[in-house]
Tab-separated table of C-alpha atoms and ligand atoms in Angstrom:
chain	number	residue	atom	x	y	z
A	1479	UNK	CA	23.302	-8.137	11.979
A	1480	UNK	CA	22.794	-6.514	8.633
A	1481	UNK	CA	22.751	-8.241	5.333
A	1482	UNK	CA	24.046	-6.130	2.426
A	1483	UNK	CA	22.531	-7.207	-0.904
A	1484	UNK	CA	24.524	-6.694	-4.089
A	1485	UNK	CA	23.551	-3.737	-6.249
A	1486	UNK	CA	22.307	-6.127	-8.904
A	1487	UNK	CA	20.346	-8.487	-6.545
A	1488	UNK	CA	16.826	-9.350	-7.800
A	1489	UNK	CA	13.733	-8.741	-5.601
A	1490	UNK	CA	13.443	-12.533	-5.453
A	1491	UNK	CA	16.912	-12.937	-4.019
A	1492	UNK	CA	16.089	-10.296	-1.354
A	1493	UNK	CA	12.877	-12.173	-0.590
A	1494	UNK	CA	14.702	-15.466	-0.232
A	1495	UNK	CA	17.240	-13.914	2.110
A	1496	UNK	CA	14.377	-12.414	4.208
A	1497	UNK	CA	12.564	-15.769	4.297
A	1498	UNK	CA	15.713	-17.644	5.366
A	1499	UNK	CA	16.158	-15.210	8.127
A	1500	UNK	CA	12.632	-15.684	9.344
A	1501	UNK	CA	12.948	-19.491	8.995
A	1502	UNK	CA	15.896	-19.298	11.488
A	1503	UNK	CA	13.579	-17.497	13.952
A	1504	UNK	CA	14.509	-13.908	13.596
A	1505	UNK	CA	12.787	-10.835	12.275
A	1506	UNK	CA	13.765	-9.606	8.880
A	1507	UNK	CA	13.483	-5.976	7.927
A	1508	UNK	CA	14.416	-5.012	4.326
A	1509	UNK	CA	15.425	-1.412	3.765
A	1510	UNK	CA	15.522	-0.496	0.009
A	1511	UNK	CA	18.081	2.304	-0.678
A	1512	UNK	CA	18.681	4.054	-3.948
A	1513	UNK	CA	21.470	1.681	-5.008
A	1514	UNK	CA	20.814	-1.359	-2.944
A	1515	UNK	CA	18.768	-3.120	-0.398
A	1516	UNK	CA	19.945	-4.228	3.080
A	1517	UNK	CA	18.176	-6.590	5.254
A	1518	UNK	CA	18.288	-6.066	8.931
A	1519	UNK	CA	18.302	-9.208	11.282
A	1520	UNK	CA	16.680	-8.532	14.535
A	1521	UNK	CA	17.235	-10.919	17.495
A	1522	UNK	CA	20.091	-12.429	19.413
A	1523	UNK	CA	22.361	-13.876	16.773
A	1524	UNK	CA	25.011	-16.525	17.016
A	1525	UNK	CA	28.528	-15.863	15.241
A	1526	UNK	CA	28.096	-18.682	12.554
A	1527	UNK	CA	24.887	-16.928	11.274
A	1528	UNK	CA	27.063	-14.564	9.436
A	1529	UNK	CA	28.597	-17.312	7.194
A	1530	UNK	CA	25.179	-18.913	6.650
A	1531	UNK	CA	23.776	-15.763	5.327
A	1532	UNK	CA	27.055	-14.706	3.333
A	1533	UNK	CA	26.584	-17.695	0.921
A	1534	UNK	CA	23.066	-16.971	-0.151
A	1535	UNK	CA	22.561	-15.634	-3.774
A	1536	UNK	CA	22.645	-11.985	-4.116
A	1537	UNK	CA	24.286	-11.257	-0.798
A	1538	UNK	CA	27.421	-8.757	-0.938
A	1539	UNK	CA	28.297	-8.800	2.735
A	1540	UNK	CA	27.139	-9.401	6.275
A	1541	UNK	CA	27.847	-6.838	9.039
A	1542	UNK	CA	27.730	-7.564	12.670
A	1543	UNK	CA	26.336	-4.768	14.787
A	1544	UNK	CA	26.283	-6.087	18.312
A	1545	UNK	CA	29.099	-7.858	20.261
A	1546	UNK	CA	29.393	-11.679	20.199
A	1547	UNK	CA	30.157	-11.560	23.784
A	1548	UNK	CA	27.628	-10.214	25.960
A	1549	UNK	CA	28.294	-11.016	29.804
A	1550	UNK	CA	31.894	-9.810	29.392
A	1551	UNK	CA	30.922	-6.826	27.494
A	1552	UNK	CA	30.592	-3.289	28.842
A	1553	UNK	CA	27.288	-3.124	26.717
A	1554	UNK	CA	25.547	-4.932	29.285
A	1555	UNK	CA	27.692	-4.035	32.362
A	1556	UNK	CA	29.290	-0.499	31.853
A	1557	UNK	CA	30.962	-0.265	35.386
A	1558	UNK	CA	34.204	-1.916	36.197
A	1559	UNK	CA	33.850	-5.308	37.986
A	1560	UNK	CA	35.725	-5.481	41.100
A	1561	UNK	CA	36.609	-8.929	42.481
A	1562	UNK	CA	37.360	-9.598	46.223
A	1563	UNK	CA	39.676	-12.089	47.632
A	1564	UNK	CA	39.526	-11.723	51.440
A	1565	UNK	CA	40.415	-8.105	52.014
A	1566	UNK	CA	41.915	-7.745	48.554
A	1567	UNK	CA	40.063	-6.020	45.672
A	1568	UNK	CA	41.181	-6.789	42.141
A	1569	UNK	CA	40.025	-4.105	39.572
A	1570	UNK	CA	38.728	-0.790	40.620
A	1571	UNK	CA	41.762	1.587	40.707
A	1572	UNK	CA	44.435	-0.251	42.789
A	1573	UNK	CA	47.272	-2.229	41.470
A	1574	UNK	CA	47.477	-5.788	42.644
A	1575	UNK	CA	50.475	-7.959	42.382
A	1576	UNK	CA	50.668	-11.748	42.153
A	1577	UNK	CA	54.169	-13.257	42.418
A	1578	UNK	CA	55.991	-16.338	43.102
A	1579	UNK	CA	57.427	-19.570	41.497
A	1580	UNK	CA	56.429	-20.897	38.039
A	1581	UNK	CA	56.172	-24.239	39.594
A	1582	UNK	CA	56.191	-25.378	43.278
A	1583	UNK	CA	59.295	-27.251	44.031
A	1584	UNK	CA	60.872	-27.959	47.250
A	1585	UNK	CA	59.190	-26.661	50.512
A	1586	UNK	CA	62.234	-24.753	51.390
A	1587	UNK	CA	62.435	-22.783	48.005
A	1588	UNK	CA	58.531	-22.284	48.006
A	1589	UNK	CA	58.615	-20.914	51.618
A	1590	UNK	CA	61.529	-18.686	50.958
A	1591	UNK	CA	60.012	-17.365	47.807
A	1592	UNK	CA	56.759	-16.884	49.507
A	1593	UNK	CA	58.431	-14.757	52.303
A	1594	UNK	CA	60.362	-12.802	49.926
A	1595	UNK	CA	57.407	-11.736	47.661
A	1596	UNK	CA	55.406	-10.908	50.786
A	1597	UNK	CA	58.311	-8.770	52.188
A	1598	UNK	CA	58.626	-6.954	48.760
A	1599	UNK	CA	54.698	-6.058	48.835
A	1600	UNK	CA	53.206	-8.778	46.743
A	1601	UNK	CA	49.450	-9.385	47.568
A	1602	UNK	CA	49.026	-12.974	46.130
A	1603	UNK	CA	51.358	-16.021	46.059
A	1604	UNK	CA	51.494	-17.725	42.638
A	1605	UNK	CA	52.822	-21.223	42.199
A	1606	UNK	CA	52.000	-24.053	39.693
A	1607	UNK	CA	51.237	-27.652	41.225
A	1608	UNK	CA	49.867	-28.833	38.094
A	1609	UNK	CA	51.985	-27.701	35.097
A	1610	UNK	CA	50.933	-27.619	31.501
A	1611	UNK	CA	54.089	-28.719	29.496
A	1612	UNK	CA	54.786	-28.551	25.794
A	1613	UNK	CA	56.664	-31.763	26.121
A	1614	UNK	CA	55.404	-34.682	28.219
A	1615	UNK	CA	59.025	-35.355	29.258
A	1616	UNK	CA	59.238	-31.993	31.127
A	1617	UNK	CA	58.554	-31.488	34.671
A	1618	UNK	CA	54.616	-31.568	34.999
A	1619	UNK	CA	54.394	-30.359	38.585
A	1620	UNK	CA	54.132	-32.081	42.040
A	1621	UNK	CA	50.440	-32.347	41.788
A	1622	UNK	CA	48.629	-32.853	45.078
A	1623	UNK	CA	51.894	-32.574	47.014
A	1624	UNK	CA	52.402	-29.366	45.400
A	1625	UNK	CA	48.933	-28.072	46.584
A	1626	UNK	CA	50.010	-29.081	50.097
A	1627	UNK	CA	53.057	-26.983	49.892
A	1628	UNK	CA	51.017	-23.974	48.821
A	1629	UNK	CA	48.692	-24.460	51.672
A	1630	UNK	CA	51.552	-24.420	53.991
A	1631	UNK	CA	52.922	-21.156	52.442
A	1632	UNK	CA	49.551	-19.514	52.698
A	1633	UNK	CA	49.296	-20.660	56.423
A	1634	UNK	CA	52.629	-19.105	57.005
A	1635	UNK	CA	52.449	-15.872	55.096
A	1636	UNK	CA	48.689	-15.251	55.051
A	1637	UNK	CA	48.974	-14.528	51.258
A	1638	UNK	CA	46.069	-15.885	49.124
A	1639	UNK	CA	47.005	-18.432	46.446
A	1640	UNK	CA	46.622	-18.565	42.747
A	1641	UNK	CA	47.424	-21.766	41.071
A	1642	UNK	CA	46.630	-23.486	37.775
A	1643	UNK	CA	44.098	-26.158	37.178
A	1644	UNK	CA	44.431	-28.212	34.022
A	1645	UNK	CA	41.898	-30.906	34.094
A	1646	UNK	CA	38.094	-30.566	35.136
A	1647	UNK	CA	38.332	-33.606	37.276
A	1648	UNK	CA	41.014	-31.688	39.477
A	1649	UNK	CA	38.804	-28.554	39.886
A	1650	UNK	CA	37.496	-29.503	43.295
A	1651	UNK	CA	40.942	-30.336	44.969
A	1652	UNK	CA	42.716	-27.401	43.548
A	1653	UNK	CA	39.828	-25.120	44.660
A	1654	UNK	CA	40.253	-26.397	48.211
A	1655	UNK	CA	43.584	-24.634	48.388
A	1656	UNK	CA	43.305	-21.889	45.734
A	1657	UNK	CA	41.812	-18.477	46.411
A	1658	UNK	CA	41.999	-17.861	42.534
A	1659	UNK	CA	41.984	-20.596	39.935
A	1660	UNK	CA	44.404	-20.013	36.831
A	1661	UNK	CA	43.328	-21.185	33.407
A	1662	UNK	CA	46.493	-21.335	31.405
A	1663	UNK	CA	47.126	-19.992	28.005
A	1664	UNK	CA	46.923	-23.611	26.534
A	1665	UNK	CA	43.505	-24.096	27.893
A	1666	UNK	CA	42.136	-20.892	26.520
A	1667	UNK	CA	39.686	-23.040	24.366
A	1668	UNK	CA	39.209	-26.128	26.587
A	1669	UNK	CA	35.599	-25.533	26.805
A	1670	UNK	CA	34.938	-28.370	29.128
A	1671	UNK	CA	37.473	-26.919	31.714
A	1672	UNK	CA	36.176	-23.363	31.184
A	1673	UNK	CA	32.527	-24.488	31.897
A	1674	UNK	CA	33.718	-26.550	34.932
A	1675	UNK	CA	35.451	-23.674	36.594
A	1676	UNK	CA	32.300	-21.542	35.663
A	1677	UNK	CA	30.381	-23.741	38.028
A	1678	UNK	CA	32.576	-23.025	41.041
A	1679	UNK	CA	32.385	-19.592	42.992
A	1680	UNK	CA	36.248	-18.999	42.882
A	1681	UNK	CA	37.545	-16.037	41.121
A	1682	UNK	CA	39.169	-17.355	37.822
A	1683	UNK	CA	42.302	-15.770	36.223
A	1684	UNK	CA	41.822	-16.516	32.525
A	1685	UNK	CA	45.069	-16.216	30.513
A	1686	UNK	CA	44.801	-15.320	27.026
A	1687	UNK	CA	45.353	-18.099	24.560
A	1688	UNK	CA	48.915	-17.590	22.935
A	1689	UNK	CA	46.955	-18.006	19.417
A	1690	UNK	CA	43.779	-16.269	20.657
A	1691	UNK	CA	42.354	-12.911	19.164
A	1692	UNK	CA	41.202	-10.534	21.744
A	1693	UNK	CA	37.629	-11.482	20.686
A	1694	UNK	CA	38.324	-15.230	21.254
A	1695	UNK	CA	39.709	-14.533	24.688
A	1696	UNK	CA	36.563	-12.549	25.699
A	1697	UNK	CA	34.553	-15.399	24.260
A	1698	UNK	CA	36.455	-17.855	26.526
A	1699	UNK	CA	35.554	-15.554	29.498
A	1700	UNK	CA	31.920	-15.766	28.278
A	1701	UNK	CA	32.084	-19.584	28.502
A	1702	UNK	CA	33.021	-19.346	32.162
A	1703	UNK	CA	30.366	-16.556	32.790
A	1704	UNK	CA	27.633	-18.477	30.986
A	1705	UNK	CA	27.770	-20.962	33.832
A	1706	UNK	CA	27.126	-18.390	36.504
A	1707	UNK	CA	30.612	-17.418	37.624
A	1708	UNK	CA	31.155	-13.766	36.711
A	1709	UNK	CA	34.326	-13.507	38.780
A	1710	UNK	CA	36.807	-13.525	35.766
A	1711	UNK	CA	40.067	-11.820	35.650
A	1712	UNK	CA	41.588	-11.483	32.294
A	1713	UNK	CA	45.342	-11.885	31.961
A	1714	UNK	CA	47.436	-10.840	28.883
A	1715	UNK	CA	50.391	-13.173	28.832
A	1716	UNK	CA	51.831	-12.505	25.278
A	1717	UNK	CA	51.078	-14.131	21.916
A	1718	UNK	CA	52.857	-15.995	19.202
A	1719	UNK	CA	54.292	-13.817	16.409
A	1720	UNK	CA	57.183	-14.188	13.800
A	1721	UNK	CA	59.535	-12.661	16.433
A	1722	UNK	CA	62.007	-15.172	18.091
A	1723	UNK	CA	64.278	-13.091	20.338
A	1724	UNK	CA	61.484	-13.096	22.960
A	1725	UNK	CA	59.641	-16.172	24.087
A	1726	UNK	CA	56.256	-14.601	23.169
A	1727	UNK	CA	55.263	-11.045	21.996
A	1728	UNK	CA	53.648	-9.260	25.012
A	1729	UNK	CA	50.660	-7.555	23.395
A	1730	UNK	CA	50.405	-4.163	25.318
A	1731	UNK	CA	47.570	-3.195	22.939
A	1732	UNK	CA	45.365	-5.747	24.251
A	1733	UNK	CA	45.148	-4.031	27.773
A	1734	UNK	CA	43.449	-0.735	26.810
A	1735	UNK	CA	41.346	-2.621	24.161
A	1736	UNK	CA	40.020	-5.148	26.475
A	1737	UNK	CA	39.526	-2.409	29.299
A	1738	UNK	CA	37.466	-0.571	26.809
A	1739	UNK	CA	35.383	-3.509	25.669
A	1740	UNK	CA	35.043	-5.274	28.884
A	1741	UNK	CA	34.205	-4.519	32.450
A	1742	UNK	CA	36.457	-7.351	33.821
A	1743	UNK	CA	39.807	-6.569	35.617
A	1744	UNK	CA	42.868	-7.191	33.570
A	1745	UNK	CA	46.288	-8.523	34.877
A	1746	UNK	CA	49.447	-8.407	32.878
A	1747	UNK	CA	51.990	-11.411	32.837
A	1748	UNK	CA	55.288	-9.952	31.541
A	1749	UNK	CA	57.031	-13.051	32.637
A	1750	UNK	CA	55.693	-15.437	30.053
A	1751	UNK	CA	55.072	-12.387	27.723
A	1752	UNK	CA	58.742	-11.909	27.402
A	1753	UNK	CA	60.508	-15.087	28.594
A	1754	UNK	CA	63.540	-13.077	29.612
A	1755	UNK	CA	64.051	-12.052	33.247
A	1756	UNK	CA	65.803	-8.595	32.236
A	1757	UNK	CA	62.608	-7.744	30.075
A	1758	UNK	CA	60.213	-8.412	32.864
A	1759	UNK	CA	60.503	-4.975	34.766
A	1760	UNK	CA	60.163	-2.599	31.707
A	1761	UNK	CA	57.311	-4.518	30.255
A	1762	UNK	CA	55.521	-4.821	33.617
A	1763	UNK	CA	55.722	-1.017	33.949
A	1764	UNK	CA	54.421	-0.380	30.364
A	1765	UNK	CA	51.462	-2.747	31.094
A	1766	UNK	CA	50.534	-0.841	34.195
A	1767	UNK	CA	50.845	2.600	32.395
A	1768	UNK	CA	48.685	0.945	29.611
A	1769	UNK	CA	45.890	0.406	32.241
A	1770	UNK	CA	46.425	-3.020	33.700
A	1771	UNK	CA	44.787	-3.605	37.138
A	1772	UNK	CA	47.829	-5.581	38.426
A	1773	UNK	CA	50.747	-7.979	37.495
A	1774	UNK	CA	51.518	-11.709	37.671
A	1775	UNK	CA	55.331	-12.082	37.891
A	1776	UNK	CA	57.443	-15.236	38.410
A	1777	UNK	CA	59.938	-15.052	41.172
A	1778	UNK	CA	62.444	-17.834	42.543
A	1779	UNK	CA	64.910	-17.427	45.255
A	1780	UNK	CA	67.188	-19.323	43.189
A	1781	UNK	CA	66.069	-19.050	39.399
A	1782	UNK	CA	68.942	-21.429	38.285
A	1783	UNK	CA	67.351	-24.138	40.372
A	1784	UNK	CA	63.729	-23.470	39.191
A	1785	UNK	CA	62.131	-26.601	37.693
A	1786	UNK	CA	60.369	-24.482	35.019
A	1787	UNK	CA	60.794	-21.007	33.675
A	1788	UNK	CA	63.976	-20.132	35.503
A	1789	UNK	CA	65.248	-17.869	32.545
A	1790	UNK	CA	62.139	-15.480	33.129
A	1791	UNK	CA	61.942	-15.618	36.854
A	1792	UNK	CA	63.193	-12.610	38.874
A	1793	UNK	CA	65.307	-12.865	41.877
A	1794	UNK	CA	63.971	-11.584	45.178
A	1795	UNK	CA	66.317	-8.422	44.686
A	1796	UNK	CA	64.957	-7.705	41.245
A	1797	UNK	CA	61.516	-8.228	42.171
A	1798	UNK	CA	61.991	-5.679	45.166
A	1799	UNK	CA	63.306	-3.242	42.670
A	1800	UNK	CA	60.331	-3.689	40.494
A	1801	UNK	CA	57.963	-3.185	43.344
A	1802	UNK	CA	59.697	-0.088	44.232
A	1803	UNK	CA	59.428	1.442	40.692
A	1804	UNK	CA	55.973	0.136	40.461
A	1805	UNK	CA	55.009	2.091	43.621
A	1806	UNK	CA	56.128	5.429	41.982
A	1807	UNK	CA	54.628	4.759	38.757
A	1808	UNK	CA	51.172	3.721	40.321
A	1809	UNK	CA	51.199	6.821	42.418
A	1810	UNK	CA	51.974	9.039	39.451
A	1811	UNK	CA	49.061	7.214	37.376
A	1812	UNK	CA	46.649	7.900	40.364
A	1813	UNK	CA	46.040	4.082	40.680
A	1814	UNK	CA	48.336	3.317	43.654
A	1815	UNK	CA	49.422	-0.005	44.784
A	1816	UNK	CA	46.753	-1.942	46.757
A	1817	UNK	CA	47.452	-1.757	50.626
A	1818	UNK	CA	49.054	-4.773	51.954
A	1819	UNK	CA	46.842	-7.793	52.926
A	1820	UNK	CA	47.521	-8.562	56.497
A	1821	UNK	CA	45.878	-11.978	56.596
A	1822	UNK	CA	43.424	-13.746	54.189
A	1823	UNK	CA	40.140	-13.669	55.818
A	1824	UNK	CA	37.078	-15.707	54.624
A	1825	UNK	CA	35.148	-12.475	54.828
A	1826	UNK	CA	34.103	-11.332	51.363
A	1827	UNK	CA	36.004	-14.118	49.786
A	1828	UNK	CA	35.095	-14.242	46.001
A	1829	UNK	CA	32.564	-11.460	46.156
A	1830	UNK	CA	31.880	-9.366	43.229
A	1831	UNK	CA	30.787	-5.789	43.033
B	2921	PEP	C1	52.225	-20.189	34.144
B	2921	PEP	O1	51.686	-19.201	34.573
B	2921	PEP	O2	53.141	-20.740	34.677
B	2921	PEP	C2	51.923	-20.625	32.746
B	2921	PEP	C3	52.112	-21.912	32.442
B	2921	PEP	O3	51.485	-19.731	32.103
B	2921	PEP	P1	50.847	-19.677	30.582
B	2921	PEP	O4	49.600	-20.577	30.710
B	2921	PEP	O5	50.677	-18.292	30.256
B	2921	PEP	O6	51.859	-20.243	29.746
B	2922	MN	MN1	55.711	-20.273	34.045
């Protein structure tokens, strides 16, 4: 961190800034230029320090030099992280597709959707048992019963499961069924939950908060990683903007930006990012072209009967067409679709490389 003093700052003001820095346990190195003095702060700083120094007399501005996120940053881990889920590798040059219902509903619909996405080439089955809803009057998921239905779908198809956990108290039971734990957009700053999943050894798909800057999103990943779990998969799912024709604004910029800043794999969710089924395919392809390591897509055998997010859910036919186009694009990009996973094996589960 560098404190830039005003051109008219007095030597006494410079000395007071330097002594404040030392008082906080850092080294202070003043550099006297022709026009002004800057004071370098040496040591592992915290973000709020900027504001604390900015208000001192004689200070013009404070500049940050190193990243506020460390564990998630390429500064400390230059190589791409690849996360293993059974035989599946997330990150590292293959495209992985996670697909299924927004929320688990009936056994018949869930199993039929699971079979359909597997047939089309999906690698992971998604489905929410615990649903975060804006209104408490909306369907909040079948909870434990939903987890049982997911376990049944996994047993039948062999597809690994991704499902959301909302409450730190449910992490254990959700982790019994889930191969990947999902942290939803609304929980991007639920630090108790982030820390709790950080204490498991499951891969965590961390959705970007709909209001979160890219930096806040990486700091959320940092919260998980600070507890020892480095198996974090970032997921861009759209942010709130002034636009109302789509449900959210899918932020394609975020994909190459976080790929550049962070070594963690990045998945795109064009279903929530657009909120309209007919926008899902073009935005999915754009996200992969922009560098995403994979997709999270909502599919339902009967979107009209979905208990949540039917308007953005693809039919199996539309999902199959998306997969066909994705296959062509992925080959052309030199990042082909990941080979199909035959069975979820315990081998390599949750390993990281
Ligand atoms: C979901 O994946 O169904 C979901 C609720 O997503 P988000 O947290 O991105 O809104
Ligand atoms: Mn949904």
